[in-house]
Amino acid sequence: MSIISESLKRIKPSPTIAVSQKARELRAAGKDVIGLGAGEPDFDTPNNIKNAAIKAIRGGDTKYTAVDGTPALKKAIIKKFKKENNLKYSEDEITVGTGGKQVLYNAFMATLNKGDEVIIPAPFWVSYPDMVLLAGGKPKIVKCNEYENFKLTPAKLKKVISKKTKWLILNSPSNPTGASYTKSEIIKLSKVLTKYKRIHILSDDIYEHISYEKSKYFTIAQISNLKNRTLTMNGVSKSYAMTGWRIGYAGGPKEIIKAIRKIQSQSTSNPSSVSQAAAVEALNGTQKFIKTRSKEFKKRRDFVVNSLNKIKGINCLSPNGAFYVFPSCKKLLNKRTKLKTDSDFVKKLLEKSNIAVVQGSAFGLPGYFRISYATSMKKLKLAMLRIKSFCESLE
Ligand code: PLP
């Protein structure tokens, strides 16, 4: 009998982390690999945030804190939600975890019973389905096509809802496509959801601040009557280039927040005290970094999208947020190129041209690949040249 649990057998390791690992190994073996697989900003954490952490260490802020966040951080989060999203929460409606990832994981562990369904629009962030499976739930994947800008439509949502639906996940801007929902698209989806009182909404807003939309950012709890059944998740990883600090948070119904606290109290306890102090400064301090960084990301997005669309066989939409693009490689999958799947394409691209990207099938939509442009312009220029010559060599 295996020592490994049945629940663990249901899931696979993160494919995006696997690509980063493979790129690291090849680099260590002396290959000049350009990694376009990582889901983290290449910018450093701003100095004011680092200094807040140093001050916290020197000031003895090094002990256990309240399980789901210090009062100071909860206050900063409440202020952020009010100011940026016009959402009003009290402290017992806020939870802080070790990254947004832990908040999501805890939410599923706290709410899913065997067979409960979670609607996940595809392409999706790789961890959603596996987290749901680990918690005993059933991912209900809804394919959203390129001609729909990879977004869930009200008709598709209506069709997939069943008696067992417990959650709908919305992620805007999206990993892996960068697509953002407009205010009117969110309102249309919320009109469908209004009728189904038992369905909860998990709004993953982690890329909120990496947005090139001219219009304001909207999250579902803010512009619908669904706040009392929405968990609005966010974090400092992407917004403030703090992926290693591991702080994520959510605002939502007291009952769910309390259940998350219970899980956290018996697993990891509080997130790092020093990281929490840094996150207070991230949220309360100057927000200048967000603007300058987004400008730089926009420049890179334009360059990458233009370059990709000049390559024969590749098509790429220009998304409004995050730091990903999700081009199609379908035209290059045929007998002539001897490539059958997006995984073949990605594998060959790494072997022949030393470019690491992630296959679309990992995100639930085959025929595509994800490029993260969170890397220097210099590397992106070289990478685009290599992708071009690789694709031309297939002809
Ligand atoms: N949600 C999405 C869509 C993500 O892409 C990520 C990270 O890649 C997370 C949540 C979790 O981020 P973190 O755990 O660093 O806060």
mmCIF file of C-alpha atoms and ligand atoms in Angstrom:
data_model
loop_
_atom_site.group_PDB
_atom_site.id
_atom_site.type_symbol
_atom_site.label_atom_id
_atom_site.label_comp_id
_atom_site.label_asym_id
_atom_site.label_seq_id
_atom_site.Cartn_x
_atom_site.Cartn_y
_atom_site.Cartn_z
ATOM 1 C CA MET A 1 0.000 0.000 0.000
ATOM 2 C CA SER A 2 1.327 3.437 -0.919
ATOM 3 C CA ILE A 3 2.299 5.898 1.804
ATOM 4 C CA ILE A 4 0.919 8.677 -0.407
ATOM 5 C CA SER A 5 -2.673 9.753 0.233
ATOM 6 C CA GLU A 6 -5.506 9.314 -2.235
ATOM 7 C CA SER A 7 -6.176 13.061 -2.244
ATOM 8 C CA LEU A 8 -2.608 13.808 -3.287
ATOM 9 C CA LYS A 9 -2.880 11.331 -6.154
ATOM 10 C CA ARG A 10 -5.642 13.484 -7.609
ATOM 11 C CA ILE A 11 -3.295 16.391 -8.319
ATOM 12 C CA LYS A 12 -0.152 17.162 -10.318
ATOM 13 C CA PRO A 13 2.779 19.471 -9.600
ATOM 14 C CA SER A 14 2.438 23.030 -10.941
ATOM 15 C CA PRO A 15 3.442 23.012 -14.643
ATOM 16 C CA THR A 16 4.563 26.651 -14.551
ATOM 17 C CA ILE A 17 6.927 25.962 -11.667
ATOM 18 C CA ALA A 18 8.179 22.913 -13.630
ATOM 19 C CA VAL A 19 9.061 25.104 -16.627
ATOM 20 C CA SER A 20 10.978 27.570 -14.443
ATOM 21 C CA GLN A 21 12.822 24.656 -12.853
ATOM 22 C CA LYS A 22 13.707 23.157 -16.259
ATOM 23 C CA ALA A 23 15.009 26.552 -17.448
ATOM 24 C CA ARG A 24 17.143 26.839 -14.285
ATOM 25 C CA GLU A 25 18.592 23.359 -14.850
ATOM 26 C CA LEU A 26 19.470 24.104 -18.480
ATOM 27 C CA ARG A 27 21.076 27.383 -17.445
ATOM 28 C CA ALA A 28 23.105 25.557 -14.796
ATOM 29 C CA ALA A 29 24.237 23.155 -17.536
ATOM 30 C CA GLY A 30 25.654 26.136 -19.432
ATOM 31 C CA LYS A 31 22.784 26.814 -21.884
ATOM 32 C CA ASP A 32 21.816 30.390 -22.661
ATOM 33 C CA VAL A 33 18.121 29.972 -21.804
ATOM 34 C CA ILE A 34 15.740 32.931 -21.761
ATOM 35 C CA GLY A 35 12.944 32.178 -19.305
ATOM 36 C CA LEU A 36 9.563 33.587 -20.313
ATOM 37 C CA GLY A 37 7.730 31.200 -18.017
ATOM 38 C CA ALA A 38 7.846 32.891 -14.641
ATOM 39 C CA GLY A 39 4.810 34.525 -13.081
ATOM 40 C CA GLU A 40 6.638 37.231 -11.181
ATOM 41 C CA PRO A 41 7.667 40.823 -11.869
ATOM 42 C CA ASP A 42 11.382 41.249 -12.608
ATOM 43 C CA PHE A 43 11.376 44.550 -10.664
ATOM 44 C CA ASP A 44 12.792 44.664 -7.161
ATOM 45 C CA THR A 45 10.590 45.396 -4.126
ATOM 46 C CA PRO A 46 10.546 49.196 -3.638
ATOM 47 C CA ASN A 47 12.948 50.552 -1.009
ATOM 48 C CA ASN A 48 10.311 52.081 1.274
ATOM 49 C CA ILE A 49 8.837 48.580 1.681
ATOM 50 C CA LYS A 50 12.214 46.954 2.332
ATOM 51 C CA ASN A 51 12.994 49.632 4.906
ATOM 52 C CA ALA A 52 9.722 48.972 6.713
ATOM 53 C CA ALA A 53 10.709 45.317 6.995
ATOM 54 C CA ILE A 54 14.183 46.200 8.324
ATOM 55 C CA LYS A 55 12.586 48.524 10.861
ATOM 56 C CA ALA A 56 10.219 45.728 11.922
ATOM 57 C CA ILE A 57 13.116 43.325 12.462
ATOM 58 C CA ARG A 58 15.123 45.905 14.450
ATOM 59 C CA GLY A 59 12.040 46.843 16.469
ATOM 60 C CA GLY A 60 11.471 43.236 17.548
ATOM 61 C CA ASP A 61 8.468 42.615 15.339
ATOM 62 C CA THR A 62 9.603 39.012 15.200
ATOM 63 C CA LYS A 63 7.012 37.082 17.167
ATOM 64 C CA TYR A 64 3.810 35.212 16.378
ATOM 65 C CA THR A 65 1.015 37.543 15.341
ATOM 66 C CA ALA A 66 -2.762 37.106 15.230
ATOM 67 C CA VAL A 67 -3.408 34.000 13.098
ATOM 68 C CA ASP A 68 -5.024 35.783 10.153
ATOM 69 C CA GLY A 69 -3.200 39.103 10.181
ATOM 70 C CA THR A 70 -2.027 41.904 12.451
ATOM 71 C CA PRO A 71 -4.531 44.657 13.286
ATOM 72 C CA ALA A 72 -2.238 47.129 11.470
ATOM 73 C CA LEU A 73 -2.288 45.122 8.256
ATOM 74 C CA LYS A 74 -6.025 44.475 8.459
ATOM 75 C CA LYS A 75 -6.571 48.231 8.866
ATOM 76 C CA ALA A 76 -4.404 48.919 5.804
ATOM 77 C CA ILE A 77 -6.349 46.324 3.786
ATOM 78 C CA ILE A 78 -9.705 47.777 4.880
ATOM 79 C CA LYS A 79 -8.474 51.216 3.794
ATOM 80 C CA LYS A 80 -7.291 49.842 0.432
ATOM 81 C CA PHE A 81 -10.620 48.119 -0.282
ATOM 82 C CA LYS A 82 -12.537 51.285 0.623
ATOM 83 C CA LYS A 83 -10.339 53.666 -1.333
ATOM 84 C CA GLU A 84 -9.711 51.631 -4.464
ATOM 85 C CA ASN A 85 -12.764 49.389 -4.718
ATOM 86 C CA ASN A 86 -15.389 51.242 -2.681
ATOM 87 C CA LEU A 87 -15.848 48.079 -0.604
ATOM 88 C CA LYS A 88 -16.538 48.357 3.102
ATOM 89 C CA TYR A 89 -15.259 45.569 5.352
ATOM 90 C CA SER A 90 -14.780 45.199 9.095
ATOM 91 C CA GLU A 91 -11.748 43.438 10.611
ATOM 92 C CA ASP A 92 -13.607 40.155 11.018
ATOM 93 C CA GLU A 93 -14.335 40.194 7.283
ATOM 94 C CA ILE A 94 -10.620 40.266 6.392
ATOM 95 C CA THR A 95 -8.089 37.438 6.297
ATOM 96 C CA VAL A 96 -4.359 37.541 5.580
ATOM 97 C CA GLY A 97 -2.474 34.471 4.391
ATOM 98 C CA THR A 98 0.922 33.328 3.190
ATOM 99 C CA GLY A 99 0.299 34.544 -0.345
ATOM 100 C CA GLY A 100 -2.938 34.713 -2.255
ATOM 101 C CA LYS A 101 -2.307 31.050 -2.959
ATOM 102 C CA GLN A 102 -2.848 30.103 0.675
ATOM 103 C CA VAL A 103 -5.971 32.242 0.926
ATOM 104 C CA LEU A 104 -7.500 30.430 -2.060
ATOM 105 C CA TYR A 105 -6.411 27.023 -0.810
ATOM 106 C CA ASN A 106 -7.880 27.699 2.621
ATOM 107 C CA ALA A 107 -11.127 28.959 1.103
ATOM 108 C CA PHE A 108 -11.598 25.728 -0.849
ATOM 109 C CA MET A 109 -10.577 23.535 2.096
ATOM 110 C CA ALA A 110 -13.007 25.445 4.317
ATOM 111 C CA THR A 111 -16.024 25.226 2.028
ATOM 112 C CA LEU A 112 -15.919 22.250 -0.333
ATOM 113 C CA ASN A 113 -17.591 18.932 0.354
ATOM 114 C CA LYS A 114 -17.044 15.879 -1.828
ATOM 115 C CA GLY A 115 -18.594 16.461 -5.244
ATOM 116 C CA ASP A 116 -19.185 20.204 -4.846
ATOM 117 C CA GLU A 117 -18.550 21.927 -8.140
ATOM 118 C CA VAL A 118 -16.363 24.938 -8.818
ATOM 119 C CA ILE A 119 -16.786 26.713 -12.152
ATOM 120 C CA ILE A 120 -13.393 27.589 -13.590
ATOM 121 C CA PRO A 121 -13.273 29.525 -16.866
ATOM 122 C CA ALA A 122 -10.416 28.291 -19.098
ATOM 123 C CA PRO A 123 -7.736 29.311 -19.775
ATOM 124 C CA PHE A 124 -7.194 29.357 -16.010
ATOM 125 C CA TRP A 125 -4.397 29.828 -13.510
ATOM 126 C CA VAL A 126 -2.869 26.357 -13.174
ATOM 127 C CA SER A 127 -3.481 25.988 -9.442
ATOM 128 C CA TYR A 128 -7.275 26.423 -9.386
ATOM 129 C CA PRO A 129 -8.317 22.937 -10.562
ATOM 130 C CA ASP A 130 -5.739 21.123 -8.458
ATOM 131 C CA MET A 131 -6.633 23.068 -5.316
ATOM 132 C CA VAL A 132 -10.289 22.193 -5.875
ATOM 133 C CA LEU A 133 -9.428 18.523 -6.416
ATOM 134 C CA LEU A 134 -7.270 18.419 -3.293
ATOM 135 C CA ALA A 135 -10.174 19.801 -1.270
ATOM 136 C CA GLY A 136 -12.465 17.053 -2.633
ATOM 137 C CA GLY A 137 -14.363 19.303 -5.048
ATOM 138 C CA LYS A 138 -14.985 18.951 -8.751
ATOM 139 C CA PRO A 139 -13.596 21.525 -11.199
ATOM 140 C CA LYS A 140 -16.135 22.416 -13.902
ATOM 141 C CA ILE A 141 -14.004 23.839 -16.683
ATOM 142 C CA VAL A 142 -15.676 26.199 -19.158
ATOM 143 C CA LYS A 143 -13.668 26.853 -22.298
ATOM 144 C CA CYS A 144 -13.536 30.519 -23.270
ATOM 145 C CA ASN A 145 -12.344 31.042 -26.811
ATOM 146 C CA GLU A 146 -10.004 33.513 -28.447
ATOM 147 C CA TYR A 147 -12.932 35.126 -30.311
ATOM 148 C CA GLU A 148 -14.504 35.754 -26.882
ATOM 149 C CA ASN A 149 -11.237 37.346 -25.754
ATOM 150 C CA PHE A 150 -10.843 34.287 -23.512
ATOM 151 C CA LYS A 151 -13.634 35.555 -21.243
ATOM 152 C CA LEU A 152 -16.671 33.838 -19.741
ATOM 153 C CA THR A 153 -19.983 34.865 -21.285
ATOM 154 C CA PRO A 154 -23.311 34.948 -19.378
ATOM 155 C CA ALA A 155 -24.711 32.247 -21.718
ATOM 156 C CA LYS A 156 -21.847 29.866 -20.979
ATOM 157 C CA LEU A 157 -22.098 30.574 -17.261
ATOM 158 C CA LYS A 158 -25.824 29.824 -17.239
ATOM 159 C CA LYS A 159 -25.245 26.569 -19.055
ATOM 160 C CA VAL A 160 -22.653 25.178 -16.658
ATOM 161 C CA ILE A 161 -24.445 26.010 -13.383
ATOM 162 C CA SER A 162 -25.806 22.933 -11.631
ATOM 163 C CA LYS A 163 -27.337 22.068 -8.258
ATOM 164 C CA LYS A 164 -23.864 21.236 -7.049
ATOM 165 C CA THR A 165 -22.208 24.525 -8.017
ATOM 166 C CA LYS A 166 -20.609 26.121 -4.974
ATOM 167 C CA TRP A 167 -18.153 28.632 -6.414
ATOM 168 C CA LEU A 168 -17.412 30.539 -9.578
ATOM 169 C CA ILE A 169 -13.836 31.769 -9.967
ATOM 170 C CA LEU A 170 -13.279 35.064 -11.773
ATOM 171 C CA ASN A 171 -9.738 36.259 -12.410
ATOM 172 C CA SER A 172 -9.310 39.700 -13.935
ATOM 173 C CA PRO A 173 -6.814 40.633 -15.314
ATOM 174 C CA SER A 174 -6.201 37.000 -16.068
ATOM 175 C CA ASN A 175 -3.281 34.688 -15.766
ATOM 176 C CA PRO A 176 -2.550 33.363 -18.444
ATOM 177 C CA THR A 177 -4.252 35.626 -21.025
ATOM 178 C CA GLY A 178 -4.037 39.126 -19.495
ATOM 179 C CA ALA A 179 -7.724 39.608 -20.398
ATOM 180 C CA SER A 180 -9.756 41.937 -18.156
ATOM 181 C CA TYR A 181 -13.511 42.009 -17.689
ATOM 182 C CA THR A 182 -15.186 45.360 -18.301
ATOM 183 C CA LYS A 183 -17.710 46.819 -15.880
ATOM 184 C CA SER A 184 -20.618 45.878 -18.113
ATOM 185 C CA GLU A 185 -19.339 42.310 -18.615
ATOM 186 C CA ILE A 186 -19.103 41.835 -14.843
ATOM 187 C CA ILE A 187 -22.601 43.234 -14.355
ATOM 188 C CA LYS A 188 -23.990 40.837 -16.973
ATOM 189 C CA LEU A 189 -22.379 37.857 -15.230
ATOM 190 C CA SER A 190 -23.646 39.034 -11.852
ATOM 191 C CA LYS A 191 -27.207 39.193 -13.206
ATOM 192 C CA VAL A 192 -27.005 35.470 -13.949
ATOM 193 C CA LEU A 193 -25.552 34.763 -10.504
ATOM 194 C CA THR A 194 -28.168 36.802 -8.633
ATOM 195 C CA LYS A 195 -30.730 34.069 -9.265
ATOM 196 C CA TYR A 196 -28.570 31.302 -7.792
ATOM 197 C CA LYS A 197 -28.372 32.197 -4.102
ATOM 198 C CA ARG A 198 -26.129 29.309 -3.085
ATOM 199 C CA ILE A 199 -23.308 30.126 -5.523
ATOM 200 C CA HIS A 200 -20.353 32.032 -4.117
ATOM 201 C CA ILE A 201 -17.881 34.024 -6.180
ATOM 202 C CA LEU A 202 -14.152 33.943 -5.760
ATOM 203 C CA SER A 203 -12.777 37.071 -7.338
ATOM 204 C CA ASP A 204 -9.020 36.751 -7.810
ATOM 205 C CA ASP A 205 -7.869 40.355 -8.234
ATOM 206 C CA ILE A 206 -4.151 39.726 -7.771
ATOM 207 C CA TYR A 207 -3.282 41.561 -11.043
ATOM 208 C CA GLU A 208 -5.538 44.561 -10.283
ATOM 209 C CA HIS A 209 -2.653 47.017 -10.355
ATOM 210 C CA ILE A 210 -1.122 45.724 -13.559
ATOM 211 C CA SER A 211 -3.720 47.139 -15.857
ATOM 212 C CA TYR A 212 -3.470 49.247 -19.020
ATOM 213 C CA GLU A 213 -7.186 49.943 -19.258
ATOM 214 C CA LYS A 214 -8.083 53.596 -19.582
ATOM 215 C CA SER A 215 -11.269 52.912 -17.621
ATOM 216 C CA LYS A 216 -11.284 52.224 -13.890
ATOM 217 C CA TYR A 217 -10.824 48.765 -12.421
ATOM 218 C CA PHE A 218 -13.943 47.022 -11.144
ATOM 219 C CA THR A 219 -14.353 43.935 -9.003
ATOM 220 C CA ILE A 220 -17.638 42.031 -8.794
ATOM 221 C CA ALA A 221 -18.485 42.719 -5.120
ATOM 222 C CA GLN A 222 -18.276 46.440 -5.839
ATOM 223 C CA ILE A 223 -20.741 46.630 -8.718
ATOM 224 C CA SER A 224 -23.285 43.905 -7.959
ATOM 225 C CA ASN A 225 -25.535 42.813 -5.132
ATOM 226 C CA LEU A 226 -23.279 39.810 -4.531
ATOM 227 C CA LYS A 227 -20.880 41.195 -1.904
ATOM 228 C CA ASN A 228 -22.393 38.979 0.795
ATOM 229 C CA ARG A 229 -21.355 35.876 -1.182
ATOM 230 C CA THR A 230 -18.098 37.045 -2.718
ATOM 231 C CA LEU A 231 -14.580 36.465 -1.485
ATOM 232 C CA THR A 232 -12.459 39.257 -2.967
ATOM 233 C CA MET A 233 -8.866 38.044 -2.999
ATOM 234 C CA ASN A 234 -5.839 40.203 -3.607
ATOM 235 C CA GLY A 235 -2.217 40.450 -2.472
ATOM 236 C CA VAL A 236 1.044 42.315 -2.635
ATOM 237 C CA SER A 237 3.034 39.787 -4.728
ATOM 238 C CA LYS A 238 2.377 41.219 -8.175
ATOM 239 C CA SER A 239 1.329 44.800 -7.348
ATOM 240 C CA TYR A 240 4.454 45.637 -5.329
ATOM 241 C CA ALA A 241 6.946 43.084 -6.715
ATOM 242 C CA MET A 242 6.811 41.122 -3.437
ATOM 243 C CA THR A 243 6.439 37.521 -4.595
ATOM 244 C CA GLY A 244 8.987 36.224 -2.082
ATOM 245 C CA TRP A 245 7.419 37.947 0.914
ATOM 246 C CA ARG A 246 4.284 35.770 0.713
ATOM 247 C CA ILE A 247 1.405 38.022 1.715
ATOM 248 C CA GLY A 248 -2.074 37.679 0.233
ATOM 249 C CA TYR A 249 -5.440 38.707 1.633
ATOM 250 C CA ALA A 250 -9.175 38.611 1.098
ATOM 251 C CA GLY A 251 -12.332 40.355 2.169
ATOM 252 C CA GLY A 252 -15.544 38.390 2.433
ATOM 253 C CA PRO A 253 -18.412 36.990 4.496
ATOM 254 C CA LYS A 254 -17.593 36.548 8.218
ATOM 255 C CA GLU A 255 -18.520 32.874 8.163
ATOM 256 C CA ILE A 256 -15.955 32.044 5.476
ATOM 257 C CA ILE A 257 -13.276 34.289 6.998
ATOM 258 C CA LYS A 258 -13.764 32.552 10.366
ATOM 259 C CA ALA A 259 -13.477 29.117 8.744
ATOM 260 C CA ILE A 260 -10.273 30.163 6.957
ATOM 261 C CA ARG A 261 -8.865 31.353 10.299
ATOM 262 C CA LYS A 262 -9.632 27.955 11.822
ATOM 263 C CA ILE A 263 -7.710 26.115 9.069
ATOM 264 C CA GLN A 264 -4.810 28.527 9.291
ATOM 265 C CA SER A 265 -4.674 28.158 13.084
ATOM 266 C CA GLN A 266 -4.135 24.429 12.686
ATOM 267 C CA SER A 267 -1.719 24.597 9.754
ATOM 268 C CA THR A 268 0.648 27.519 9.158
ATOM 269 C CA SER A 269 -0.577 30.035 11.783
ATOM 270 C CA ASN A 270 0.223 33.640 10.957
ATOM 271 C CA PRO A 271 2.057 34.756 7.827
ATOM 272 C CA SER A 272 5.553 36.124 8.544
ATOM 273 C CA SER A 273 5.430 39.051 10.981
ATOM 274 C CA VAL A 274 8.144 40.912 9.058
ATOM 275 C CA SER A 275 6.377 40.449 5.723
ATOM 276 C CA GLN A 276 3.153 41.735 7.262
ATOM 277 C CA ALA A 277 4.933 44.902 8.413
ATOM 278 C CA ALA A 278 6.310 45.311 4.872
ATOM 279 C CA ALA A 279 2.812 44.836 3.422
ATOM 280 C CA VAL A 280 1.457 47.609 5.680
ATOM 281 C CA GLU A 281 3.962 49.991 4.094
ATOM 282 C CA ALA A 282 3.162 48.662 0.599
ATOM 283 C CA LEU A 283 -0.525 49.476 1.062
ATOM 284 C CA ASN A 284 -0.198 52.698 3.087
ATOM 285 C CA GLY A 285 2.964 54.147 1.544
ATOM 286 C CA THR A 286 3.572 55.836 -1.789
ATOM 287 C CA GLN A 287 1.878 54.173 -4.762
ATOM 288 C CA LYS A 288 4.213 55.773 -7.338
ATOM 289 C CA PHE A 289 5.849 52.453 -8.148
ATOM 290 C CA ILE A 290 2.591 51.064 -9.565
ATOM 291 C CA LYS A 291 2.382 53.766 -12.237
ATOM 292 C CA THR A 292 6.009 53.732 -13.385
ATOM 293 C CA ARG A 293 6.131 49.940 -13.424
ATOM 294 C CA SER A 294 2.838 49.652 -15.378
ATOM 295 C CA LYS A 295 4.193 52.076 -17.990
ATOM 296 C CA GLU A 296 7.221 49.852 -18.479
ATOM 297 C CA PHE A 297 5.051 46.716 -18.696
ATOM 298 C CA LYS A 298 2.848 48.387 -21.305
ATOM 299 C CA LYS A 299 5.894 49.176 -23.447
ATOM 300 C CA ARG A 300 6.959 45.552 -23.260
ATOM 301 C CA ARG A 301 3.468 44.261 -24.022
ATOM 302 C CA ASP A 302 3.268 46.397 -27.161
ATOM 303 C CA PHE A 303 6.677 45.244 -28.304
ATOM 304 C CA VAL A 304 5.944 41.552 -27.680
ATOM 305 C CA VAL A 305 2.475 41.610 -29.293
ATOM 306 C CA ASN A 306 3.756 43.456 -32.380
ATOM 307 C CA SER A 307 6.739 41.158 -32.752
ATOM 308 C CA LEU A 308 4.651 37.993 -32.361
ATOM 309 C CA ASN A 309 2.048 39.101 -34.894
ATOM 310 C CA LYS A 310 4.798 39.585 -37.468
ATOM 311 C CA ILE A 311 5.739 35.915 -37.212
ATOM 312 C CA LYS A 312 4.087 33.678 -39.780
ATOM 313 C CA GLY A 313 1.912 31.102 -38.029
ATOM 314 C CA ILE A 314 1.542 33.006 -34.744
ATOM 315 C CA ASN A 315 -1.494 35.128 -33.747
ATOM 316 C CA CYS A 316 -1.598 37.162 -30.572
ATOM 317 C CA LEU A 317 -4.308 39.313 -28.963
ATOM 318 C CA SER A 318 -3.224 42.468 -27.132
ATOM 319 C CA PRO A 319 -4.509 42.115 -23.564
ATOM 320 C CA ASN A 320 -5.251 44.910 -21.111
ATOM 321 C CA GLY A 321 -3.505 43.652 -18.029
ATOM 322 C CA ALA A 322 -1.166 41.356 -16.093
ATOM 323 C CA PHE A 323 2.207 40.627 -17.712
ATOM 324 C CA TYR A 324 1.252 37.729 -19.950
ATOM 325 C CA VAL A 325 0.269 37.195 -23.552
ATOM 326 C CA PHE A 326 -1.348 34.021 -24.838
ATOM 327 C CA PRO A 327 -0.523 33.579 -28.525
ATOM 328 C CA SER A 328 -1.905 30.838 -30.742
ATOM 329 C CA CYS A 329 0.497 28.386 -32.359
ATOM 330 C CA LYS A 330 -2.316 26.335 -33.956
ATOM 331 C CA LYS A 331 -1.225 27.136 -37.506
ATOM 332 C CA LEU A 332 2.150 25.581 -36.806
ATOM 333 C CA LEU A 333 0.756 22.283 -35.576
ATOM 334 C CA ASN A 334 0.600 20.080 -38.655
ATOM 335 C CA LYS A 335 2.244 17.297 -40.611
ATOM 336 C CA ARG A 336 4.697 19.637 -42.294
ATOM 337 C CA THR A 337 6.138 20.970 -39.032
ATOM 338 C CA LYS A 338 5.880 17.516 -37.397
ATOM 339 C CA LEU A 339 4.458 19.222 -34.308
ATOM 340 C CA LYS A 340 1.164 17.788 -33.080
ATOM 341 C CA THR A 341 0.466 19.707 -29.903
ATOM 342 C CA ASP A 342 1.290 22.956 -28.110
ATOM 343 C CA SER A 343 3.453 20.851 -25.757
ATOM 344 C CA ASP A 344 5.510 19.647 -28.782
ATOM 345 C CA PHE A 345 5.879 23.277 -29.868
ATOM 346 C CA VAL A 346 7.034 24.441 -26.431
ATOM 347 C CA LYS A 347 9.416 21.507 -26.002
ATOM 348 C CA LYS A 348 11.039 22.052 -29.397
ATOM 349 C CA LEU A 349 11.282 25.813 -28.797
ATOM 350 C CA LEU A 350 13.232 25.143 -25.615
ATOM 351 C CA GLU A 351 15.452 22.450 -27.151
ATOM 352 C CA LYS A 352 16.252 24.297 -30.365
ATOM 353 C CA SER A 353 16.136 27.970 -29.411
ATOM 354 C CA ASN A 354 16.586 28.042 -25.634
ATOM 355 C CA ILE A 355 13.304 29.857 -24.981
ATOM 356 C CA ALA A 356 11.180 28.690 -22.044
ATOM 357 C CA VAL A 357 7.427 29.314 -22.314
ATOM 358 C CA VAL A 358 4.437 27.339 -20.995
ATOM 359 C CA GLN A 359 2.054 25.296 -23.158
ATOM 360 C CA GLY A 360 -1.574 26.449 -23.317
ATOM 361 C CA SER A 361 -2.844 22.989 -22.374
ATOM 362 C CA ALA A 362 -1.401 23.534 -18.874
ATOM 363 C CA PHE A 363 -3.962 26.347 -18.548
ATOM 364 C CA GLY A 364 -6.805 24.294 -20.013
ATOM 365 C CA LEU A 365 -6.676 25.611 -23.592
ATOM 366 C CA PRO A 366 -4.497 23.672 -26.050
ATOM 367 C CA GLY A 367 -3.137 25.281 -29.220
ATOM 368 C CA TYR A 368 -1.652 28.275 -27.398
ATOM 369 C CA PHE A 369 1.341 29.142 -25.231
ATOM 370 C CA ARG A 370 1.905 31.663 -22.469
ATOM 371 C CA ILE A 371 4.663 34.230 -22.552
ATOM 372 C CA SER A 372 5.472 36.202 -19.434
ATOM 373 C CA TYR A 373 6.993 39.529 -20.436
ATOM 374 C CA ALA A 374 8.102 40.310 -16.903
ATOM 375 C CA THR A 375 11.701 40.411 -18.026
ATOM 376 C CA SER A 376 14.046 43.048 -19.461
ATOM 377 C CA MET A 377 13.478 44.607 -22.888
ATOM 378 C CA LYS A 378 16.946 43.391 -23.870
ATOM 379 C CA LYS A 379 16.001 39.773 -23.183
ATOM 380 C CA LEU A 380 12.589 40.211 -24.812
ATOM 381 C CA LYS A 381 14.201 41.512 -28.017
ATOM 382 C CA LEU A 382 16.507 38.531 -28.196
ATOM 383 C CA ALA A 383 13.656 36.157 -27.323
ATOM 384 C CA MET A 384 11.414 37.504 -30.108
ATOM 385 C CA LEU A 385 14.224 37.060 -32.650
ATOM 386 C CA ARG A 386 14.744 33.493 -31.510
ATOM 387 C CA ILE A 387 11.015 32.663 -31.631
ATOM 388 C CA LYS A 388 10.836 34.144 -35.140
ATOM 389 C CA SER A 389 13.756 32.094 -36.466
ATOM 390 C CA PHE A 390 12.422 28.990 -34.738
ATOM 391 C CA CYS A 391 8.983 29.359 -36.360
ATOM 392 C CA GLU A 392 10.544 30.103 -39.757
ATOM 393 C CA SER A 393 12.731 27.007 -39.453
ATOM 394 C CA LEU A 394 9.558 24.912 -39.165
ATOM 395 C CA GLU A 395 8.287 25.966 -42.597
HETATM 396 N N1 PLP B 1 -3.787 34.092 -8.503
HETATM 397 C C1 PLP B 1 -3.192 34.147 -9.691
HETATM 398 C C2 PLP B 1 -4.049 34.297 -10.907
HETATM 399 C C3 PLP B 1 -1.802 34.063 -9.812
HETATM 400 O O1 PLP B 1 -1.235 34.140 -11.026
HETATM 401 C C4 PLP B 1 -1.035 33.900 -8.634
HETATM 402 C C5 PLP B 1 0.421 33.744 -8.714
HETATM 403 O O2 PLP B 1 1.005 33.396 -9.716
HETATM 404 C C6 PLP B 1 -1.702 33.862 -7.404
HETATM 405 C C7 PLP B 1 -3.072 33.958 -7.372
HETATM 406 C C8 PLP B 1 -0.983 33.700 -6.103
HETATM 407 O O3 PLP B 1 -0.068 34.667 -5.819
HETATM 408 P P1 PLP B 1 0.659 34.764 -4.421
HETATM 409 O O4 PLP B 1 0.466 33.473 -3.728
HETATM 410 O O5 PLP B 1 2.087 35.050 -4.726
HETATM 411 O O6 PLP B 1 -0.001 35.885 -3.687
#
